[in-house]
Amino acid sequence: MTKRAATGALIGLALGDALGFPTEFNDVPSILAKTGPWREMQLPHPAIVTDDTQMTLALARGMRTATERGPIGPLRLARPVREEFVDWYHSPENNRAPGNTCLKACSLLNLPERDWRDASQVG
Protein backbone atom coordinates (compact mmCIF):
# COMPACT_ATOMS: atom_id res chain seq x y z
CA MET A 1 0.00 0.00 0.00
CA THR A 2 1.34 3.41 -0.84
CA LYS A 3 1.68 6.17 1.72
CA ARG A 4 -1.16 8.02 0.02
CA ALA A 5 -3.53 5.04 0.18
CA ALA A 6 -2.67 4.40 3.83
CA THR A 7 -3.32 8.05 4.69
CA GLY A 8 -6.66 7.93 2.89
CA ALA A 9 -7.66 4.75 4.70
CA LEU A 10 -6.79 6.26 8.09
CA ILE A 11 -8.70 9.46 7.33
CA GLY A 12 -11.71 7.40 6.25
CA LEU A 13 -11.51 5.36 9.42
CA ALA A 14 -11.31 8.49 11.59
CA LEU A 15 -14.27 10.10 9.82
CA GLY A 16 -16.37 6.93 10.14
CA ASP A 17 -15.44 6.67 13.79
CA ALA A 18 -16.40 10.32 14.38
CA LEU A 19 -19.74 9.74 12.63
CA GLY A 20 -20.46 6.70 14.77
CA PHE A 21 -19.29 8.11 18.09
CA PRO A 22 -22.52 9.93 19.05
CA THR A 23 -24.55 6.75 18.61
CA GLU A 24 -22.11 4.14 19.90
CA PHE A 25 -23.91 1.42 21.90
CA ASN A 26 -27.36 2.59 20.68
CA ASP A 27 -29.77 0.28 18.91
CA VAL A 28 -30.85 0.93 15.30
CA PRO A 29 -34.20 2.60 16.14
CA SER A 30 -32.43 5.01 18.53
CA ILE A 31 -29.76 5.80 15.95
CA LEU A 32 -32.36 6.50 13.25
CA ALA A 33 -34.27 8.75 15.67
CA LYS A 34 -31.10 10.74 16.41
CA THR A 35 -29.57 10.92 12.95
CA GLY A 36 -32.13 9.99 10.31
CA PRO A 37 -31.00 7.85 7.37
CA TRP A 38 -27.27 7.11 7.48
CA ARG A 39 -26.66 8.52 4.01
CA GLU A 40 -27.87 11.88 5.27
CA MET A 41 -25.79 11.93 8.46
CA GLN A 42 -23.76 15.03 9.07
CA LEU A 43 -20.37 14.95 10.70
CA PRO A 44 -20.88 15.98 14.35
CA HIS A 45 -19.55 19.33 15.40
CA PRO A 46 -17.08 18.99 16.87
CA ALA A 47 -16.03 15.73 15.27
CA ILE A 48 -14.47 13.66 18.06
CA VAL A 49 -11.22 11.77 17.70
CA THR A 50 -12.10 8.65 19.69
CA ASP A 51 -9.95 6.21 21.62
CA ASP A 52 -10.53 3.72 18.79
CA THR A 53 -9.03 6.17 16.29
CA GLN A 54 -6.14 6.90 18.64
CA MET A 55 -5.38 3.19 19.03
CA THR A 56 -5.58 2.64 15.27
CA LEU A 57 -3.10 5.46 14.75
CA ALA A 58 -0.80 3.94 17.40
CA LEU A 59 -0.89 0.64 15.52
CA ALA A 60 -0.23 2.41 12.21
CA ARG A 61 2.76 4.30 13.65
CA GLY A 62 4.16 1.06 15.05
CA MET A 63 3.74 -0.67 11.70
CA ARG A 64 5.41 2.24 9.92
CA THR A 65 8.37 2.09 12.30
CA ALA A 66 8.66 -1.67 11.84
CA THR A 67 8.62 -1.42 8.04
CA GLU A 68 11.29 1.29 8.12
CA ARG A 69 13.57 -1.23 9.86
CA GLY A 70 13.28 -3.89 7.14
CA PRO A 71 11.01 -6.76 6.16
CA ILE A 72 8.11 -6.91 8.56
CA GLY A 73 7.51 -9.93 10.77
CA PRO A 74 6.16 -10.62 14.25
CA LEU A 75 9.40 -9.93 16.10
CA ARG A 76 10.15 -6.75 14.16
CA LEU A 77 6.56 -5.57 14.68
CA ALA A 78 6.17 -6.33 18.39
CA ARG A 79 8.50 -3.73 19.90
CA PRO A 80 7.39 -0.62 17.95
CA VAL A 81 3.70 -1.47 18.32
CA ARG A 82 4.17 -2.07 22.04
CA GLU A 83 6.00 1.25 22.42
CA GLU A 84 3.23 3.13 20.58
CA PHE A 85 0.50 1.62 22.76
CA VAL A 86 2.45 2.36 25.95
CA ASP A 87 2.97 5.95 24.76
CA TRP A 88 -0.78 6.24 24.07
CA TYR A 89 -1.54 4.73 27.50
CA HIS A 90 0.46 7.52 29.18
CA SER A 91 -0.67 10.34 26.88
CA PRO A 92 -2.86 13.14 28.23
CA GLU A 93 -4.81 12.70 24.97
CA ASN A 94 -5.92 9.27 26.23
CA ASN A 95 -8.99 10.80 27.82
CA ARG A 96 -11.79 9.45 25.65
CA ALA A 97 -13.00 6.62 27.90
CA PRO A 98 -11.13 3.63 26.52
CA GLY A 99 -12.46 0.31 27.75
CA ASN A 100 -11.05 -1.56 30.72
CA THR A 101 -9.69 -4.35 28.50
CA CYS A 102 -7.64 -1.85 26.48
CA LEU A 103 -6.36 -0.10 29.58
CA LYS A 104 -5.45 -3.40 31.28
CA ALA A 105 -3.61 -4.64 28.17
CA CYS A 106 -1.66 -1.39 27.88
CA SER A 107 -0.82 -1.44 31.59
CA LEU A 108 0.60 -4.95 31.14
CA LEU A 109 2.59 -3.85 28.07
CA ASN A 110 4.00 -1.08 30.26
CA LEU A 111 5.52 -3.51 32.81
CA PRO A 112 9.25 -3.87 32.22
CA GLU A 113 9.26 -7.38 33.69
CA ARG A 114 6.91 -8.60 30.93
CA ASP A 115 9.35 -9.35 28.14
CA TRP A 116 7.52 -8.86 24.82
CA ARG A 117 9.42 -11.80 23.31
CA ASP A 118 8.06 -14.36 25.80
CA ALA A 119 4.53 -15.42 24.85
CA SER A 120 4.29 -17.59 27.99
CA GLN A 121 3.78 -14.36 29.98
CA VAL A 122 0.43 -13.64 28.31
CA GLY A 123 -2.48 -13.91 30.69
mmCIF file with all atom_site columns, C-alpha atoms in Angstrom:
data_model
loop_
_atom_site.group_PDB
_atom_site.id
_atom_site.type_symbol
_atom_site.label_atom_id
_atom_site.label_alt_id
_atom_site.label_comp_id
_atom_site.label_asym_id
_atom_site.label_entity_id
_atom_site.label_seq_id
_atom_site.pdbx_PDB_ins_code
_atom_site.Cartn_x
_atom_site.Cartn_y
_atom_site.Cartn_z
_atom_site.occupancy
_atom_site.B_iso_or_equiv
_atom_site.pdbx_formal_charge
_atom_site.auth_seq_id
_atom_site.auth_comp_id
_atom_site.auth_asym_id
_atom_site.auth_atom_id
_atom_site.pdbx_PDB_model_num
ATOM 1   C CA . MET A 1 1   ? 0.000   0.000   0.000  1.00 0.00 ? 1   MET A CA 1
ATOM 2   C CA . THR A 1 2   ? 1.337   3.413   -0.843 1.00 0.00 ? 2   THR A CA 1
ATOM 3   C CA . LYS A 1 3   ? 1.676   6.165   1.718  1.00 0.00 ? 3   LYS A CA 1
ATOM 4   C CA . ARG A 1 4   ? -1.159  8.021   0.024  1.00 0.00 ? 4   ARG A CA 1
ATOM 5   C CA . ALA A 1 5   ? -3.526  5.040   0.179  1.00 0.00 ? 5   ALA A CA 1
ATOM 6   C CA . ALA A 1 6   ? -2.668  4.398   3.833  1.00 0.00 ? 6   ALA A CA 1
ATOM 7   C CA . THR A 1 7   ? -3.317  8.047   4.693  1.00 0.00 ? 7   THR A CA 1
ATOM 8   C CA . GLY A 1 8   ? -6.661  7.932   2.892  1.00 0.00 ? 8   GLY A CA 1
ATOM 9   C CA . ALA A 1 9   ? -7.655  4.746   4.697  1.00 0.00 ? 9   ALA A CA 1
ATOM 10  C CA . LEU A 1 10  ? -6.788  6.261   8.086  1.00 0.00 ? 10  LEU A CA 1
ATOM 11  C CA . ILE A 1 11  ? -8.703  9.461   7.333  1.00 0.00 ? 11  ILE A CA 1
ATOM 12  C CA . GLY A 1 12  ? -11.711 7.400   6.248  1.00 0.00 ? 12  GLY A CA 1
ATOM 13  C CA . LEU A 1 13  ? -11.505 5.361   9.424  1.00 0.00 ? 13  LEU A CA 1
ATOM 14  C CA . ALA A 1 14  ? -11.306 8.488   11.592 1.00 0.00 ? 14  ALA A CA 1
ATOM 15  C CA . LEU A 1 15  ? -14.269 10.097  9.820  1.00 0.00 ? 15  LEU A CA 1
ATOM 16  C CA . GLY A 1 16  ? -16.365 6.928   10.138 1.00 0.00 ? 16  GLY A CA 1
ATOM 17  C CA . ASP A 1 17  ? -15.445 6.668   13.787 1.00 0.00 ? 17  ASP A CA 1
ATOM 18  C CA . ALA A 1 18  ? -16.397 10.316  14.380 1.00 0.00 ? 18  ALA A CA 1
ATOM 19  C CA . LEU A 1 19  ? -19.740 9.741   12.628 1.00 0.00 ? 19  LEU A CA 1
ATOM 20  C CA . GLY A 1 20  ? -20.465 6.703   14.770 1.00 0.00 ? 20  GLY A CA 1
ATOM 21  C CA . PHE A 1 21  ? -19.290 8.113   18.092 1.00 0.00 ? 21  PHE A CA 1
ATOM 22  C CA . PRO A 1 22  ? -22.524 9.931   19.048 1.00 0.00 ? 22  PRO A CA 1
ATOM 23  C CA . THR A 1 23  ? -24.550 6.747   18.606 1.00 0.00 ? 23  THR A CA 1
ATOM 24  C CA . GLU A 1 24  ? -22.114 4.136   19.898 1.00 0.00 ? 24  GLU A CA 1
ATOM 25  C CA . PHE A 1 25  ? -23.911 1.424   21.895 1.00 0.00 ? 25  PHE A CA 1
ATOM 26  C CA . ASN A 1 26  ? -27.360 2.590   20.681 1.00 0.00 ? 26  ASN A CA 1
ATOM 27  C CA . ASP A 1 27  ? -29.767 0.280   18.907 1.00 0.00 ? 27  ASP A CA 1
ATOM 28  C CA . VAL A 1 28  ? -30.850 0.930   15.304 1.00 0.00 ? 28  VAL A CA 1
ATOM 29  C CA . PRO A 1 29  ? -34.201 2.604   16.139 1.00 0.00 ? 29  PRO A CA 1
ATOM 30  C CA . SER A 1 30  ? -32.431 5.009   18.532 1.00 0.00 ? 30  SER A CA 1
ATOM 31  C CA . ILE A 1 31  ? -29.765 5.796   15.948 1.00 0.00 ? 31  ILE A CA 1
ATOM 32  C CA . LEU A 1 32  ? -32.361 6.498   13.254 1.00 0.00 ? 32  LEU A CA 1
ATOM 33  C CA . ALA A 1 33  ? -34.275 8.747   15.668 1.00 0.00 ? 33  ALA A CA 1
ATOM 34  C CA . LYS A 1 34  ? -31.099 10.745  16.407 1.00 0.00 ? 34  LYS A CA 1
ATOM 35  C CA . THR A 1 35  ? -29.572 10.923  12.947 1.00 0.00 ? 35  THR A CA 1
ATOM 36  C CA . GLY A 1 36  ? -32.131 9.993   10.312 1.00 0.00 ? 36  GLY A CA 1
ATOM 37  C CA . PRO A 1 37  ? -31.001 7.846   7.368  1.00 0.00 ? 37  PRO A CA 1
ATOM 38  C CA . TRP A 1 38  ? -27.268 7.110   7.479  1.00 0.00 ? 38  TRP A CA 1
ATOM 39  C CA . ARG A 1 39  ? -26.657 8.516   4.010  1.00 0.00 ? 39  ARG A CA 1
ATOM 40  C CA . GLU A 1 40  ? -27.867 11.884  5.265  1.00 0.00 ? 40  GLU A CA 1
ATOM 41  C CA . MET A 1 41  ? -25.795 11.935  8.456  1.00 0.00 ? 41  MET A CA 1
ATOM 42  C CA . GLN A 1 42  ? -23.765 15.035  9.071  1.00 0.00 ? 42  GLN A CA 1
ATOM 43  C CA . LEU A 1 43  ? -20.366 14.952  10.698 1.00 0.00 ? 43  LEU A CA 1
ATOM 44  C CA . PRO A 1 44  ? -20.878 15.979  14.350 1.00 0.00 ? 44  PRO A CA 1
ATOM 45  C CA . HIS A 1 45  ? -19.545 19.326  15.404 1.00 0.00 ? 45  HIS A CA 1
ATOM 46  C CA . PRO A 1 46  ? -17.084 18.992  16.875 1.00 0.00 ? 46  PRO A CA 1
ATOM 47  C CA . ALA A 1 47  ? -16.031 15.730  15.274 1.00 0.00 ? 47  ALA A CA 1
ATOM 48  C CA . ILE A 1 48  ? -14.471 13.660  18.061 1.00 0.00 ? 48  ILE A CA 1
ATOM 49  C CA . VAL A 1 49  ? -11.218 11.766  17.705 1.00 0.00 ? 49  VAL A CA 1
ATOM 50  C CA . THR A 1 50  ? -12.096 8.649   19.687 1.00 0.00 ? 50  THR A CA 1
ATOM 51  C CA . ASP A 1 51  ? -9.954  6.209   21.624 1.00 0.00 ? 51  ASP A CA 1
ATOM 52  C CA . ASP A 1 52  ? -10.531 3.716   18.790 1.00 0.00 ? 52  ASP A CA 1
ATOM 53  C CA . THR A 1 53  ? -9.032  6.172   16.285 1.00 0.00 ? 53  THR A CA 1
ATOM 54  C CA . GLN A 1 54  ? -6.139  6.899   18.643 1.00 0.00 ? 54  GLN A CA 1
ATOM 55  C CA . MET A 1 55  ? -5.383  3.186   19.032 1.00 0.00 ? 55  MET A CA 1
ATOM 56  C CA . THR A 1 56  ? -5.581  2.639   15.267 1.00 0.00 ? 56  THR A CA 1
ATOM 57  C CA . LEU A 1 57  ? -3.099  5.463   14.752 1.00 0.00 ? 57  LEU A CA 1
ATOM 58  C CA . ALA A 1 58  ? -0.800  3.942   17.397 1.00 0.00 ? 58  ALA A CA 1
ATOM 59  C CA . LEU A 1 59  ? -0.892  0.640   15.524 1.00 0.00 ? 59  LEU A CA 1
ATOM 60  C CA . ALA A 1 60  ? -0.232  2.406   12.205 1.00 0.00 ? 60  ALA A CA 1
ATOM 61  C CA . ARG A 1 61  ? 2.759   4.296   13.652 1.00 0.00 ? 61  ARG A CA 1
ATOM 62  C CA . GLY A 1 62  ? 4.161   1.057   15.052 1.00 0.00 ? 62  GLY A CA 1
ATOM 63  C CA . MET A 1 63  ? 3.738   -0.670  11.705 1.00 0.00 ? 63  MET A CA 1
ATOM 64  C CA . ARG A 1 64  ? 5.412   2.244   9.921  1.00 0.00 ? 64  ARG A CA 1
ATOM 65  C CA . THR A 1 65  ? 8.369   2.089   12.304 1.00 0.00 ? 65  THR A CA 1
ATOM 66  C CA . ALA A 1 66  ? 8.657   -1.674  11.839 1.00 0.00 ? 66  ALA A CA 1
ATOM 67  C CA . THR A 1 67  ? 8.616   -1.420  8.035  1.00 0.00 ? 67  THR A CA 1
ATOM 68  C CA . GLU A 1 68  ? 11.294  1.286   8.119  1.00 0.00 ? 68  GLU A CA 1
ATOM 69  C CA . ARG A 1 69  ? 13.573  -1.229  9.858  1.00 0.00 ? 69  ARG A CA 1
ATOM 70  C CA . GLY A 1 70  ? 13.279  -3.886  7.144  1.00 0.00 ? 70  GLY A CA 1
ATOM 71  C CA . PRO A 1 71  ? 11.012  -6.765  6.160  1.00 0.00 ? 71  PRO A CA 1
ATOM 72  C CA . ILE A 1 72  ? 8.106   -6.909  8.564  1.00 0.00 ? 72  ILE A CA 1
ATOM 73  C CA . GLY A 1 73  ? 7.513   -9.926  10.769 1.00 0.00 ? 73  GLY A CA 1
ATOM 74  C CA . PRO A 1 74  ? 6.157   -10.625 14.251 1.00 0.00 ? 74  PRO A CA 1
ATOM 75  C CA . LEU A 1 75  ? 9.395   -9.932  16.102 1.00 0.00 ? 75  LEU A CA 1
ATOM 76  C CA . ARG A 1 76  ? 10.145  -6.753  14.157 1.00 0.00 ? 76  ARG A CA 1
ATOM 77  C CA . LEU A 1 77  ? 6.555   -5.566  14.682 1.00 0.00 ? 77  LEU A CA 1
ATOM 78  C CA . ALA A 1 78  ? 6.173   -6.325  18.391 1.00 0.00 ? 78  ALA A CA 1
ATOM 79  C CA . ARG A 1 79  ? 8.495   -3.727  19.905 1.00 0.00 ? 79  ARG A CA 1
ATOM 80  C CA . PRO A 1 80  ? 7.391   -0.619  17.951 1.00 0.00 ? 80  PRO A CA 1
ATOM 81  C CA . VAL A 1 81  ? 3.696   -1.468  18.325 1.00 0.00 ? 81  VAL A CA 1
ATOM 82  C CA . ARG A 1 82  ? 4.170   -2.072  22.041 1.00 0.00 ? 82  ARG A CA 1
ATOM 83  C CA . GLU A 1 83  ? 5.996   1.248   22.424 1.00 0.00 ? 83  GLU A CA 1
ATOM 84  C CA . GLU A 1 84  ? 3.234   3.129   20.582 1.00 0.00 ? 84  GLU A CA 1
ATOM 85  C CA . PHE A 1 85  ? 0.503   1.619   22.763 1.00 0.00 ? 85  PHE A CA 1
ATOM 86  C CA . VAL A 1 86  ? 2.449   2.361   25.954 1.00 0.00 ? 86  VAL A CA 1
ATOM 87  C CA . ASP A 1 87  ? 2.970   5.953   24.760 1.00 0.00 ? 87  ASP A CA 1
ATOM 88  C CA . TRP A 1 88  ? -0.780  6.236   24.072 1.00 0.00 ? 88  TRP A CA 1
ATOM 89  C CA . TYR A 1 89  ? -1.543  4.728   27.501 1.00 0.00 ? 89  TYR A CA 1
ATOM 90  C CA . HIS A 1 90  ? 0.461   7.520   29.177 1.00 0.00 ? 90  HIS A CA 1
ATOM 91  C CA . SER A 1 91  ? -0.666  10.337  26.880 1.00 0.00 ? 91  SER A CA 1
ATOM 92  C CA . PRO A 1 92  ? -2.857  13.144  28.233 1.00 0.00 ? 92  PRO A CA 1
ATOM 93  C CA . GLU A 1 93  ? -4.809  12.700  24.966 1.00 0.00 ? 93  GLU A CA 1
ATOM 94  C CA . ASN A 1 94  ? -5.920  9.273   26.232 1.00 0.00 ? 94  ASN A CA 1
ATOM 95  C CA . ASN A 1 95  ? -8.995  10.797  27.823 1.00 0.00 ? 95  ASN A CA 1
ATOM 96  C CA . ARG A 1 96  ? -11.790 9.445   25.654 1.00 0.00 ? 96  ARG A CA 1
ATOM 97  C CA . ALA A 1 97  ? -13.005 6.619   27.902 1.00 0.00 ? 97  ALA A CA 1
ATOM 98  C CA . PRO A 1 98  ? -11.127 3.627   26.522 1.00 0.00 ? 98  PRO A CA 1
ATOM 99  C CA . GLY A 1 99  ? -12.463 0.305   27.750 1.00 0.00 ? 99  GLY A CA 1
ATOM 100 C CA . ASN A 1 100 ? -11.053 -1.563  30.724 1.00 0.00 ? 100 ASN A CA 1
ATOM 101 C CA . THR A 1 101 ? -9.690  -4.348  28.504 1.00 0.00 ? 101 THR A CA 1
ATOM 102 C CA . CYS A 1 102 ? -7.637  -1.846  26.479 1.00 0.00 ? 102 CYS A CA 1
ATOM 103 C CA . LEU A 1 103 ? -6.363  -0.105  29.582 1.00 0.00 ? 103 LEU A CA 1
ATOM 104 C CA . LYS A 1 104 ? -5.450  -3.396  31.279 1.00 0.00 ? 104 LYS A CA 1
ATOM 105 C CA . ALA A 1 105 ? -3.610  -4.638  28.172 1.00 0.00 ? 105 ALA A CA 1
ATOM 106 C CA . CYS A 1 106 ? -1.659  -1.391  27.883 1.00 0.00 ? 106 CYS A CA 1
ATOM 107 C CA . SER A 1 107 ? -0.821  -1.437  31.592 1.00 0.00 ? 107 SER A CA 1
ATOM 108 C CA . LEU A 1 108 ? 0.597   -4.949  31.137 1.00 0.00 ? 108 LEU A CA 1
ATOM 109 C CA . LEU A 1 109 ? 2.586   -3.847  28.075 1.00 0.00 ? 109 LEU A CA 1
ATOM 110 C CA . ASN A 1 110 ? 3.996   -1.084  30.264 1.00 0.00 ? 110 ASN A CA 1
ATOM 111 C CA . LEU A 1 111 ? 5.516   -3.508  32.807 1.00 0.00 ? 111 LEU A CA 1
ATOM 112 C CA . PRO A 1 112 ? 9.254   -3.872  32.219 1.00 0.00 ? 112 PRO A CA 1
ATOM 113 C CA . GLU A 1 113 ? 9.259   -7.381  33.685 1.00 0.00 ? 113 GLU A CA 1
ATOM 114 C CA . ARG A 1 114 ? 6.913   -8.595  30.930 1.00 0.00 ? 114 ARG A CA 1
ATOM 115 C CA . ASP A 1 115 ? 9.346   -9.352  28.139 1.00 0.00 ? 115 ASP A CA 1
ATOM 116 C CA . TRP A 1 116 ? 7.523   -8.860  24.819 1.00 0.00 ? 116 TRP A CA 1
ATOM 117 C CA . ARG A 1 117 ? 9.422   -11.804 23.311 1.00 0.00 ? 117 ARG A CA 1
ATOM 118 C CA . ASP A 1 118 ? 8.057   -14.362 25.801 1.00 0.00 ? 118 ASP A CA 1
ATOM 119 C CA . ALA A 1 119 ? 4.535   -15.422 24.850 1.00 0.00 ? 119 ALA A CA 1
ATOM 120 C CA . SER A 1 120 ? 4.294   -17.589 27.992 1.00 0.00 ? 120 SER A CA 1
ATOM 121 C CA . GLN A 1 121 ? 3.780   -14.361 29.980 1.00 0.00 ? 121 GLN A CA 1
ATOM 122 C CA . VAL A 1 122 ? 0.433   -13.641 28.305 1.00 0.00 ? 122 VAL A CA 1
ATOM 123 C CA . GLY A 1 123 ? -2.480  -13.914 30.691 1.00 0.00 ? 123 GLY A CA 1
#
